[in-house]
Amino acid sequence: GVFGAGTEKAVSQFQGRNGLEKTGIADQATQSALFSEDAVKSIKPYQIKISIDDQRVYVYSPDDSDNYSILVKTFVCSTGTRDHPTPLGTFTNTGPGARWHYFKKFDCWAQYAWYVDGDIMIHSVLYSEADESTLRRGSVSALGKRASHGCIRLSVEDAQWIYNNCASGTTVVVY
């Protein structure tokens, strides 16, 4: 029942997305738009951009105009090798998978699997078993270099951040 600063900001952002004057006041026009079938839904809190050249994952949040221009996180990663490249493009059918993911073809495990495109995921460095004591140190030292079969590897802490903070449907741009 409290209309505070956060609610005012959300109303203002909704108004902007729906072509209304950004007053932050839930007037009749705003409420009509809000309950309309044509209402433009809210945007996701983050957008992920992955640079193959830089071997970095950049996480952006939206500015007041709903453009993803505010850099909030930068992670060192390992993308696909030249023989097994990470696919380029914009992906929206994304989201969290398993806490521990087994790669049968490679007989290894990773933590915090987060799907980007089909079997291409953002995930942690590799393990021999679903046990943190079996870390494959080579996958850690490879961070910052092309090293995967197409997935995007991160440190455990960074993969966990993506897993815990990026909702299903978060846009991922690989370039």
mmCIF file with all atom_site columns, C-alpha atoms in Angstrom:
data_model
loop_
_atom_site.group_PDB
_atom_site.id
_atom_site.type_symbol
_atom_site.label_atom_id
_atom_site.label_alt_id
_atom_site.label_comp_id
_atom_site.label_asym_id
_atom_site.label_entity_id
_atom_site.label_seq_id
_atom_site.pdbx_PDB_ins_code
_atom_site.Cartn_x
_atom_site.Cartn_y
_atom_site.Cartn_z
_atom_site.occupancy
_atom_site.B_iso_or_equiv
_atom_site.pdbx_formal_charge
_atom_site.auth_seq_id
_atom_site.auth_comp_id
_atom_site.auth_asym_id
_atom_site.auth_atom_id
_atom_site.pdbx_PDB_model_num
ATOM 1   C CA . GLY A 1 1   ? 0.000  0.000   0.000   1.00 0.00 ? 1   GLY A CA 1
ATOM 2   C CA . VAL A 1 2   ? 2.991  2.368   -0.047  1.00 0.00 ? 2   VAL A CA 1
ATOM 3   C CA . PHE A 1 3   ? 3.783  4.266   -3.261  1.00 0.00 ? 3   PHE A CA 1
ATOM 4   C CA . GLY A 1 4   ? 7.477  4.957   -2.674  1.00 0.00 ? 4   GLY A CA 1
ATOM 5   C CA . ALA A 1 5   ? 10.426 5.995   -4.823  1.00 0.00 ? 5   ALA A CA 1
ATOM 6   C CA . GLY A 1 6   ? 10.912 2.483   -6.236  1.00 0.00 ? 6   GLY A CA 1
ATOM 7   C CA . THR A 1 7   ? 7.306  2.256   -7.369  1.00 0.00 ? 7   THR A CA 1
ATOM 8   C CA . GLU A 1 8   ? 7.489  5.728   -8.882  1.00 0.00 ? 8   GLU A CA 1
ATOM 9   C CA . LYS A 1 9   ? 10.597 4.750   -10.867 1.00 0.00 ? 9   LYS A CA 1
ATOM 10  C CA . ALA A 1 10  ? 8.934  1.522   -12.090 1.00 0.00 ? 10  ALA A CA 1
ATOM 11  C CA . VAL A 1 11  ? 5.818  3.435   -13.174 1.00 0.00 ? 11  VAL A CA 1
ATOM 12  C CA . SER A 1 12  ? 7.979  5.998   -14.985 1.00 0.00 ? 12  SER A CA 1
ATOM 13  C CA . GLN A 1 13  ? 9.916  3.256   -16.799 1.00 0.00 ? 13  GLN A CA 1
ATOM 14  C CA . PHE A 1 14  ? 6.651  1.546   -17.782 1.00 0.00 ? 14  PHE A CA 1
ATOM 15  C CA . GLN A 1 15  ? 5.318  4.857   -19.110 1.00 0.00 ? 15  GLN A CA 1
ATOM 16  C CA . GLY A 1 16  ? 8.449  5.355   -21.217 1.00 0.00 ? 16  GLY A CA 1
ATOM 17  C CA . ARG A 1 17  ? 8.243  1.848   -22.695 1.00 0.00 ? 17  ARG A CA 1
ATOM 18  C CA . ASN A 1 18  ? 4.593  2.439   -23.582 1.00 0.00 ? 18  ASN A CA 1
ATOM 19  C CA . GLY A 1 19  ? 4.852  5.881   -25.186 1.00 0.00 ? 19  GLY A CA 1
ATOM 20  C CA . LEU A 1 20  ? 3.368  7.790   -22.267 1.00 0.00 ? 20  LEU A CA 1
ATOM 21  C CA . GLU A 1 21  ? 4.739  10.894  -20.586 1.00 0.00 ? 21  GLU A CA 1
ATOM 22  C CA . LYS A 1 22  ? 7.188  9.753   -17.873 1.00 0.00 ? 22  LYS A CA 1
ATOM 23  C CA . THR A 1 23  ? 5.585  11.332  -14.786 1.00 0.00 ? 23  THR A CA 1
ATOM 24  C CA . GLY A 1 24  ? 5.888  8.413   -12.372 1.00 0.00 ? 24  GLY A CA 1
ATOM 25  C CA . ILE A 1 25  ? 2.215  8.868   -11.510 1.00 0.00 ? 25  ILE A CA 1
ATOM 26  C CA . ALA A 1 26  ? -0.180 5.977   -12.101 1.00 0.00 ? 26  ALA A CA 1
ATOM 27  C CA . ASP A 1 27  ? -2.858 8.150   -13.732 1.00 0.00 ? 27  ASP A CA 1
ATOM 28  C CA . GLN A 1 28  ? -5.822 6.821   -15.730 1.00 0.00 ? 28  GLN A CA 1
ATOM 29  C CA . ALA A 1 29  ? -3.862 6.608   -19.031 1.00 0.00 ? 29  ALA A CA 1
ATOM 30  C CA . THR A 1 30  ? -1.057 4.672   -17.310 1.00 0.00 ? 30  THR A CA 1
ATOM 31  C CA . GLN A 1 31  ? -3.450 2.253   -15.632 1.00 0.00 ? 31  GLN A CA 1
ATOM 32  C CA . SER A 1 32  ? -5.326 1.698   -18.909 1.00 0.00 ? 32  SER A CA 1
ATOM 33  C CA . ALA A 1 33  ? -2.026 0.902   -20.651 1.00 0.00 ? 33  ALA A CA 1
ATOM 34  C CA . LEU A 1 34  ? -0.908 -1.313  -17.760 1.00 0.00 ? 34  LEU A CA 1
ATOM 35  C CA . PHE A 1 35  ? -3.947 -3.559  -18.052 1.00 0.00 ? 35  PHE A CA 1
ATOM 36  C CA . SER A 1 36  ? -4.015 -3.508  -21.858 1.00 0.00 ? 36  SER A CA 1
ATOM 37  C CA . GLU A 1 37  ? -3.122 -6.587  -23.887 1.00 0.00 ? 37  GLU A CA 1
ATOM 38  C CA . ASP A 1 38  ? -0.710 -4.341  -25.803 1.00 0.00 ? 38  ASP A CA 1
ATOM 39  C CA . ALA A 1 39  ? 1.307  -3.308  -22.724 1.00 0.00 ? 39  ALA A CA 1
ATOM 40  C CA . VAL A 1 40  ? 5.060  -3.486  -23.319 1.00 0.00 ? 40  VAL A CA 1
ATOM 41  C CA . LYS A 1 41  ? 6.392  -5.766  -20.607 1.00 0.00 ? 41  LYS A CA 1
ATOM 42  C CA . SER A 1 42  ? 9.234  -4.891  -18.317 1.00 0.00 ? 42  SER A CA 1
ATOM 43  C CA . ILE A 1 43  ? 12.738 -5.547  -19.483 1.00 0.00 ? 43  ILE A CA 1
ATOM 44  C CA . LYS A 1 44  ? 15.200 -7.971  -17.885 1.00 0.00 ? 44  LYS A CA 1
ATOM 45  C CA . PRO A 1 45  ? 17.554 -6.558  -15.258 1.00 0.00 ? 45  PRO A CA 1
ATOM 46  C CA . TYR A 1 46  ? 20.653 -7.539  -17.250 1.00 0.00 ? 46  TYR A CA 1
ATOM 47  C CA . GLN A 1 47  ? 22.025 -8.147  -20.716 1.00 0.00 ? 47  GLN A CA 1
ATOM 48  C CA . ILE A 1 48  ? 25.121 -10.296 -21.240 1.00 0.00 ? 48  ILE A CA 1
ATOM 49  C CA . LYS A 1 49  ? 27.668 -9.543  -23.963 1.00 0.00 ? 49  LYS A CA 1
ATOM 50  C CA . ILE A 1 50  ? 30.501 -11.966 -24.679 1.00 0.00 ? 50  ILE A CA 1
ATOM 51  C CA . SER A 1 51  ? 33.562 -10.831 -26.623 1.00 0.00 ? 51  SER A CA 1
ATOM 52  C CA . ILE A 1 52  ? 35.424 -13.635 -28.386 1.00 0.00 ? 52  ILE A CA 1
ATOM 53  C CA . ASP A 1 53  ? 38.362 -11.300 -29.110 1.00 0.00 ? 53  ASP A CA 1
ATOM 54  C CA . ASP A 1 54  ? 38.655 -10.023 -25.523 1.00 0.00 ? 54  ASP A CA 1
ATOM 55  C CA . GLN A 1 55  ? 37.736 -13.353 -23.853 1.00 0.00 ? 55  GLN A CA 1
ATOM 56  C CA . ARG A 1 56  ? 35.465 -11.373 -21.534 1.00 0.00 ? 56  ARG A CA 1
ATOM 57  C CA . VAL A 1 57  ? 31.852 -11.519 -20.425 1.00 0.00 ? 57  VAL A CA 1
ATOM 58  C CA . TYR A 1 58  ? 30.285 -8.100  -19.871 1.00 0.00 ? 58  TYR A CA 1
ATOM 59  C CA . VAL A 1 59  ? 27.044 -7.715  -17.909 1.00 0.00 ? 59  VAL A CA 1
ATOM 60  C CA . TYR A 1 60  ? 25.013 -4.545  -18.437 1.00 0.00 ? 60  TYR A CA 1
ATOM 61  C CA . SER A 1 61  ? 21.964 -3.116  -16.690 1.00 0.00 ? 61  SER A CA 1
ATOM 62  C CA . PRO A 1 62  ? 19.503 -0.687  -18.299 1.00 0.00 ? 62  PRO A CA 1
ATOM 63  C CA . ASP A 1 63  ? 19.823 3.083   -18.021 1.00 0.00 ? 63  ASP A CA 1
ATOM 64  C CA . ASP A 1 64  ? 16.856 5.423   -17.550 1.00 0.00 ? 64  ASP A CA 1
ATOM 65  C CA . SER A 1 65  ? 15.992 5.017   -21.248 1.00 0.00 ? 65  SER A CA 1
ATOM 66  C CA . ASP A 1 66  ? 15.968 1.194   -20.965 1.00 0.00 ? 66  ASP A CA 1
ATOM 67  C CA . ASN A 1 67  ? 19.177 0.870   -22.997 1.00 0.00 ? 67  ASN A CA 1
ATOM 68  C CA . TYR A 1 68  ? 21.650 -1.670  -21.642 1.00 0.00 ? 68  TYR A CA 1
ATOM 69  C CA . SER A 1 69  ? 24.520 0.772   -21.227 1.00 0.00 ? 69  SER A CA 1
ATOM 70  C CA . ILE A 1 70  ? 25.529 0.511   -17.561 1.00 0.00 ? 70  ILE A CA 1
ATOM 71  C CA . LEU A 1 71  ? 28.405 -1.954  -17.166 1.00 0.00 ? 71  LEU A CA 1
ATOM 72  C CA . VAL A 1 72  ? 27.963 -3.786  -13.846 1.00 0.00 ? 72  VAL A CA 1
ATOM 73  C CA . LYS A 1 73  ? 30.277 -6.812  -14.161 1.00 0.00 ? 73  LYS A CA 1
ATOM 74  C CA . THR A 1 74  ? 33.233 -7.945  -16.260 1.00 0.00 ? 74  THR A CA 1
ATOM 75  C CA . PHE A 1 75  ? 34.378 -11.581 -16.138 1.00 0.00 ? 75  PHE A CA 1
ATOM 76  C CA . VAL A 1 76  ? 37.402 -13.276 -17.719 1.00 0.00 ? 76  VAL A CA 1
ATOM 77  C CA . CYS A 1 77  ? 36.245 -16.297 -19.729 1.00 0.00 ? 77  CYS A CA 1
ATOM 78  C CA . SER A 1 78  ? 37.323 -19.053 -22.079 1.00 0.00 ? 78  SER A CA 1
ATOM 79  C CA . THR A 1 79  ? 35.261 -19.393 -25.243 1.00 0.00 ? 79  THR A CA 1
ATOM 80  C CA . GLY A 1 80  ? 35.439 -22.045 -27.954 1.00 0.00 ? 80  GLY A CA 1
ATOM 81  C CA . THR A 1 81  ? 38.616 -22.911 -29.790 1.00 0.00 ? 81  THR A CA 1
ATOM 82  C CA . ARG A 1 82  ? 38.960 -22.015 -33.469 1.00 0.00 ? 82  ARG A CA 1
ATOM 83  C CA . ASP A 1 83  ? 38.094 -25.656 -34.348 1.00 0.00 ? 83  ASP A CA 1
ATOM 84  C CA . HIS A 1 84  ? 35.061 -25.613 -31.998 1.00 0.00 ? 84  HIS A CA 1
ATOM 85  C CA . PRO A 1 85  ? 33.989 -21.952 -31.930 1.00 0.00 ? 85  PRO A CA 1
ATOM 86  C CA . THR A 1 86  ? 31.367 -20.363 -29.727 1.00 0.00 ? 86  THR A CA 1
ATOM 87  C CA . PRO A 1 87  ? 28.435 -19.423 -31.979 1.00 0.00 ? 87  PRO A CA 1
ATOM 88  C CA . LEU A 1 88  ? 28.056 -15.710 -32.686 1.00 0.00 ? 88  LEU A CA 1
ATOM 89  C CA . GLY A 1 89  ? 24.727 -13.921 -32.502 1.00 0.00 ? 89  GLY A CA 1
ATOM 90  C CA . THR A 1 90  ? 21.971 -12.739 -30.212 1.00 0.00 ? 90  THR A CA 1
ATOM 91  C CA . PHE A 1 91  ? 20.240 -15.355 -28.072 1.00 0.00 ? 91  PHE A CA 1
ATOM 92  C CA . THR A 1 92  ? 17.102 -15.012 -25.954 1.00 0.00 ? 92  THR A CA 1
ATOM 93  C CA . ASN A 1 93  ? 16.033 -18.602 -25.232 1.00 0.00 ? 93  ASN A CA 1
ATOM 94  C CA . THR A 1 94  ? 18.431 -18.625 -22.309 1.00 0.00 ? 94  THR A CA 1
ATOM 95  C CA . GLY A 1 95  ? 18.402 -19.543 -18.651 1.00 0.00 ? 95  GLY A CA 1
ATOM 96  C CA . PRO A 1 96  ? 19.698 -21.623 -15.773 1.00 0.00 ? 96  PRO A CA 1
ATOM 97  C CA . GLY A 1 97  ? 20.229 -25.359 -16.014 1.00 0.00 ? 97  GLY A CA 1
ATOM 98  C CA . ALA A 1 98  ? 21.729 -27.762 -13.498 1.00 0.00 ? 98  ALA A CA 1
ATOM 99  C CA . ARG A 1 99  ? 23.817 -26.795 -10.479 1.00 0.00 ? 99  ARG A CA 1
ATOM 100 C CA . TRP A 1 100 ? 26.275 -29.536 -11.532 1.00 0.00 ? 100 TRP A CA 1
ATOM 101 C CA . HIS A 1 101 ? 26.294 -30.460 -15.235 1.00 0.00 ? 101 HIS A CA 1
ATOM 102 C CA . TYR A 1 102 ? 27.904 -33.625 -16.617 1.00 0.00 ? 102 TYR A CA 1
ATOM 103 C CA . PHE A 1 103 ? 29.445 -33.559 -20.099 1.00 0.00 ? 103 PHE A CA 1
ATOM 104 C CA . LYS A 1 104 ? 29.205 -37.204 -21.149 1.00 0.00 ? 104 LYS A CA 1
ATOM 105 C CA . LYS A 1 105 ? 31.191 -36.695 -24.365 1.00 0.00 ? 105 LYS A CA 1
ATOM 106 C CA . PHE A 1 106 ? 34.141 -35.247 -22.420 1.00 0.00 ? 106 PHE A CA 1
ATOM 107 C CA . ASP A 1 107 ? 33.661 -37.119 -19.119 1.00 0.00 ? 107 ASP A CA 1
ATOM 108 C CA . CYS A 1 108 ? 33.826 -33.998 -16.990 1.00 0.00 ? 108 CYS A CA 1
ATOM 109 C CA . TRP A 1 109 ? 31.637 -31.773 -14.828 1.00 0.00 ? 109 TRP A CA 1
ATOM 110 C CA . ALA A 1 110 ? 31.012 -28.053 -14.424 1.00 0.00 ? 110 ALA A CA 1
ATOM 111 C CA . GLN A 1 111 ? 29.074 -25.988 -11.937 1.00 0.00 ? 111 GLN A CA 1
ATOM 112 C CA . TYR A 1 112 ? 26.264 -23.467 -12.526 1.00 0.00 ? 112 TYR A CA 1
ATOM 113 C CA . ALA A 1 113 ? 25.286 -24.375 -16.086 1.00 0.00 ? 113 ALA A CA 1
ATOM 114 C CA . TRP A 1 114 ? 23.341 -21.552 -17.737 1.00 0.00 ? 114 TRP A CA 1
ATOM 115 C CA . TYR A 1 115 ? 22.034 -22.186 -21.265 1.00 0.00 ? 115 TYR A CA 1
ATOM 116 C CA . VAL A 1 116 ? 22.788 -19.786 -24.113 1.00 0.00 ? 116 VAL A CA 1
ATOM 117 C CA . ASP A 1 117 ? 21.977 -21.702 -27.320 1.00 0.00 ? 117 ASP A CA 1
ATOM 118 C CA . GLY A 1 118 ? 21.189 -25.421 -27.477 1.00 0.00 ? 118 GLY A CA 1
ATOM 119 C CA . ASP A 1 119 ? 24.083 -27.232 -25.790 1.00 0.00 ? 119 ASP A CA 1
ATOM 120 C CA . ILE A 1 120 ? 26.154 -24.038 -25.567 1.00 0.00 ? 120 ILE A CA 1
ATOM 121 C CA . MET A 1 121 ? 26.294 -22.861 -21.968 1.00 0.00 ? 121 MET A CA 1
ATOM 122 C CA . ILE A 1 122 ? 27.958 -20.446 -19.622 1.00 0.00 ? 122 ILE A CA 1
ATOM 123 C CA . HIS A 1 123 ? 29.405 -22.557 -16.819 1.00 0.00 ? 123 HIS A CA 1
ATOM 124 C CA . SER A 1 124 ? 32.267 -22.868 -14.360 1.00 0.00 ? 124 SER A CA 1
ATOM 125 C CA . VAL A 1 125 ? 35.706 -24.311 -14.937 1.00 0.00 ? 125 VAL A CA 1
ATOM 126 C CA . LEU A 1 126 ? 35.877 -28.104 -15.147 1.00 0.00 ? 126 LEU A CA 1
ATOM 127 C CA . TYR A 1 127 ? 35.933 -30.951 -12.628 1.00 0.00 ? 127 TYR A CA 1
ATOM 128 C CA . SER A 1 128 ? 36.611 -34.691 -12.890 1.00 0.00 ? 128 SER A CA 1
ATOM 129 C CA . GLU A 1 129 ? 33.627 -35.452 -10.624 1.00 0.00 ? 129 GLU A CA 1
ATOM 130 C CA . ALA A 1 130 ? 30.696 -33.499 -9.166  1.00 0.00 ? 130 ALA A CA 1
ATOM 131 C CA . ASP A 1 131 ? 32.983 -32.640 -6.270  1.00 0.00 ? 131 ASP A CA 1
ATOM 132 C CA . GLU A 1 132 ? 34.873 -29.388 -5.744  1.00 0.00 ? 132 GLU A CA 1
ATOM 133 C CA . SER A 1 133 ? 38.015 -31.283 -4.725  1.00 0.00 ? 133 SER A CA 1
ATOM 134 C CA . THR A 1 134 ? 38.375 -32.643 -8.297  1.00 0.00 ? 134 THR A CA 1
ATOM 135 C CA . LEU A 1 135 ? 38.993 -29.290 -9.997  1.00 0.00 ? 135 LEU A CA 1
ATOM 136 C CA . ARG A 1 136 ? 40.847 -29.549 -13.300 1.00 0.00 ? 136 ARG A CA 1
ATOM 137 C CA . ARG A 1 137 ? 43.435 -26.836 -12.773 1.00 0.00 ? 137 ARG A CA 1
ATOM 138 C CA . GLY A 1 138 ? 44.208 -26.622 -16.487 1.00 0.00 ? 138 GLY A CA 1
ATOM 139 C CA . SER A 1 139 ? 40.734 -25.207 -17.112 1.00 0.00 ? 139 SER A CA 1
ATOM 140 C CA . VAL A 1 140 ? 41.449 -22.485 -14.537 1.00 0.00 ? 140 VAL A CA 1
ATOM 141 C CA . SER A 1 141 ? 44.797 -21.521 -16.084 1.00 0.00 ? 141 SER A CA 1
ATOM 142 C CA . ALA A 1 142 ? 43.113 -21.421 -19.527 1.00 0.00 ? 142 ALA A CA 1
ATOM 143 C CA . LEU A 1 143 ? 40.738 -18.622 -18.509 1.00 0.00 ? 143 LEU A CA 1
ATOM 144 C CA . GLY A 1 144 ? 41.334 -15.672 -20.823 1.00 0.00 ? 144 GLY A CA 1
ATOM 145 C CA . LYS A 1 145 ? 42.150 -17.963 -23.764 1.00 0.00 ? 145 LYS A CA 1
ATOM 146 C CA . ARG A 1 146 ? 40.082 -19.972 -26.245 1.00 0.00 ? 146 ARG A CA 1
ATOM 147 C CA . ALA A 1 147 ? 39.827 -23.394 -24.664 1.00 0.00 ? 147 ALA A CA 1
ATOM 148 C CA . SER A 1 148 ? 36.318 -24.907 -24.825 1.00 0.00 ? 148 SER A CA 1
ATOM 149 C CA . HIS A 1 149 ? 34.235 -26.829 -27.344 1.00 0.00 ? 149 HIS A CA 1
ATOM 150 C CA . GLY A 1 150 ? 31.935 -23.798 -27.719 1.00 0.00 ? 150 GLY A CA 1
ATOM 151 C CA . CYS A 1 151 ? 30.762 -23.129 -24.176 1.00 0.00 ? 151 CYS A CA 1
ATOM 152 C CA . ILE A 1 152 ? 31.762 -20.083 -22.174 1.00 0.00 ? 152 ILE A CA 1
ATOM 153 C CA . ARG A 1 153 ? 33.796 -21.034 -19.091 1.00 0.00 ? 153 ARG A CA 1
ATOM 154 C CA . LEU A 1 154 ? 34.079 -18.773 -16.066 1.00 0.00 ? 154 LEU A CA 1
ATOM 155 C CA . SER A 1 155 ? 35.523 -18.986 -12.604 1.00 0.00 ? 155 SER A CA 1
ATOM 156 C CA . VAL A 1 156 ? 33.154 -20.709 -10.191 1.00 0.00 ? 156 VAL A CA 1
ATOM 157 C CA . GLU A 1 157 ? 32.314 -17.415 -8.477  1.00 0.00 ? 157 GLU A CA 1
ATOM 158 C CA . ASP A 1 158 ? 31.515 -15.695 -11.778 1.00 0.00 ? 158 ASP A CA 1
ATOM 159 C CA . ALA A 1 159 ? 29.436 -18.609 -13.130 1.00 0.00 ? 159 ALA A CA 1
ATOM 160 C CA . GLN A 1 160 ? 27.498 -18.650 -9.868  1.00 0.00 ? 160 GLN A CA 1
ATOM 161 C CA . TRP A 1 161 ? 26.778 -14.918 -10.205 1.00 0.00 ? 161 TRP A CA 1
ATOM 162 C CA . ILE A 1 162 ? 25.276 -15.433 -13.702 1.00 0.00 ? 162 ILE A CA 1
ATOM 163 C CA . TYR A 1 163 ? 23.315 -18.478 -12.463 1.00 0.00 ? 163 TYR A CA 1
ATOM 164 C CA . ASN A 1 164 ? 21.873 -16.606 -9.481  1.00 0.00 ? 164 ASN A CA 1
ATOM 165 C CA . ASN A 1 165 ? 21.241 -13.201 -11.071 1.00 0.00 ? 165 ASN A CA 1
ATOM 166 C CA . CYS A 1 166 ? 20.285 -13.677 -14.716 1.00 0.00 ? 166 CYS A CA 1
ATOM 167 C CA . ALA A 1 167 ? 16.721 -14.811 -15.320 1.00 0.00 ? 167 ALA A CA 1
ATOM 168 C CA . SER A 1 168 ? 15.465 -17.064 -18.092 1.00 0.00 ? 168 SER A CA 1
ATOM 169 C CA . GLY A 1 169 ? 15.151 -15.040 -21.269 1.00 0.00 ? 169 GLY A CA 1
ATOM 170 C CA . THR A 1 170 ? 18.091 -12.748 -20.514 1.00 0.00 ? 170 THR A CA 1
ATOM 171 C CA . THR A 1 171 ? 19.523 -11.586 -23.843 1.00 0.00 ? 171 THR A CA 1
ATOM 172 C CA . VAL A 1 172 ? 23.038 -12.835 -24.600 1.00 0.00 ? 172 VAL A CA 1
ATOM 173 C CA . VAL A 1 173 ? 25.051 -11.257 -27.417 1.00 0.00 ? 173 VAL A CA 1
ATOM 174 C CA . VAL A 1 174 ? 28.148 -13.140 -28.589 1.00 0.00 ? 174 VAL A CA 1
ATOM 175 C CA . TYR A 1 175 ? 30.420 -11.173 -30.904 1.00 0.00 ? 175 TYR A CA 1
#
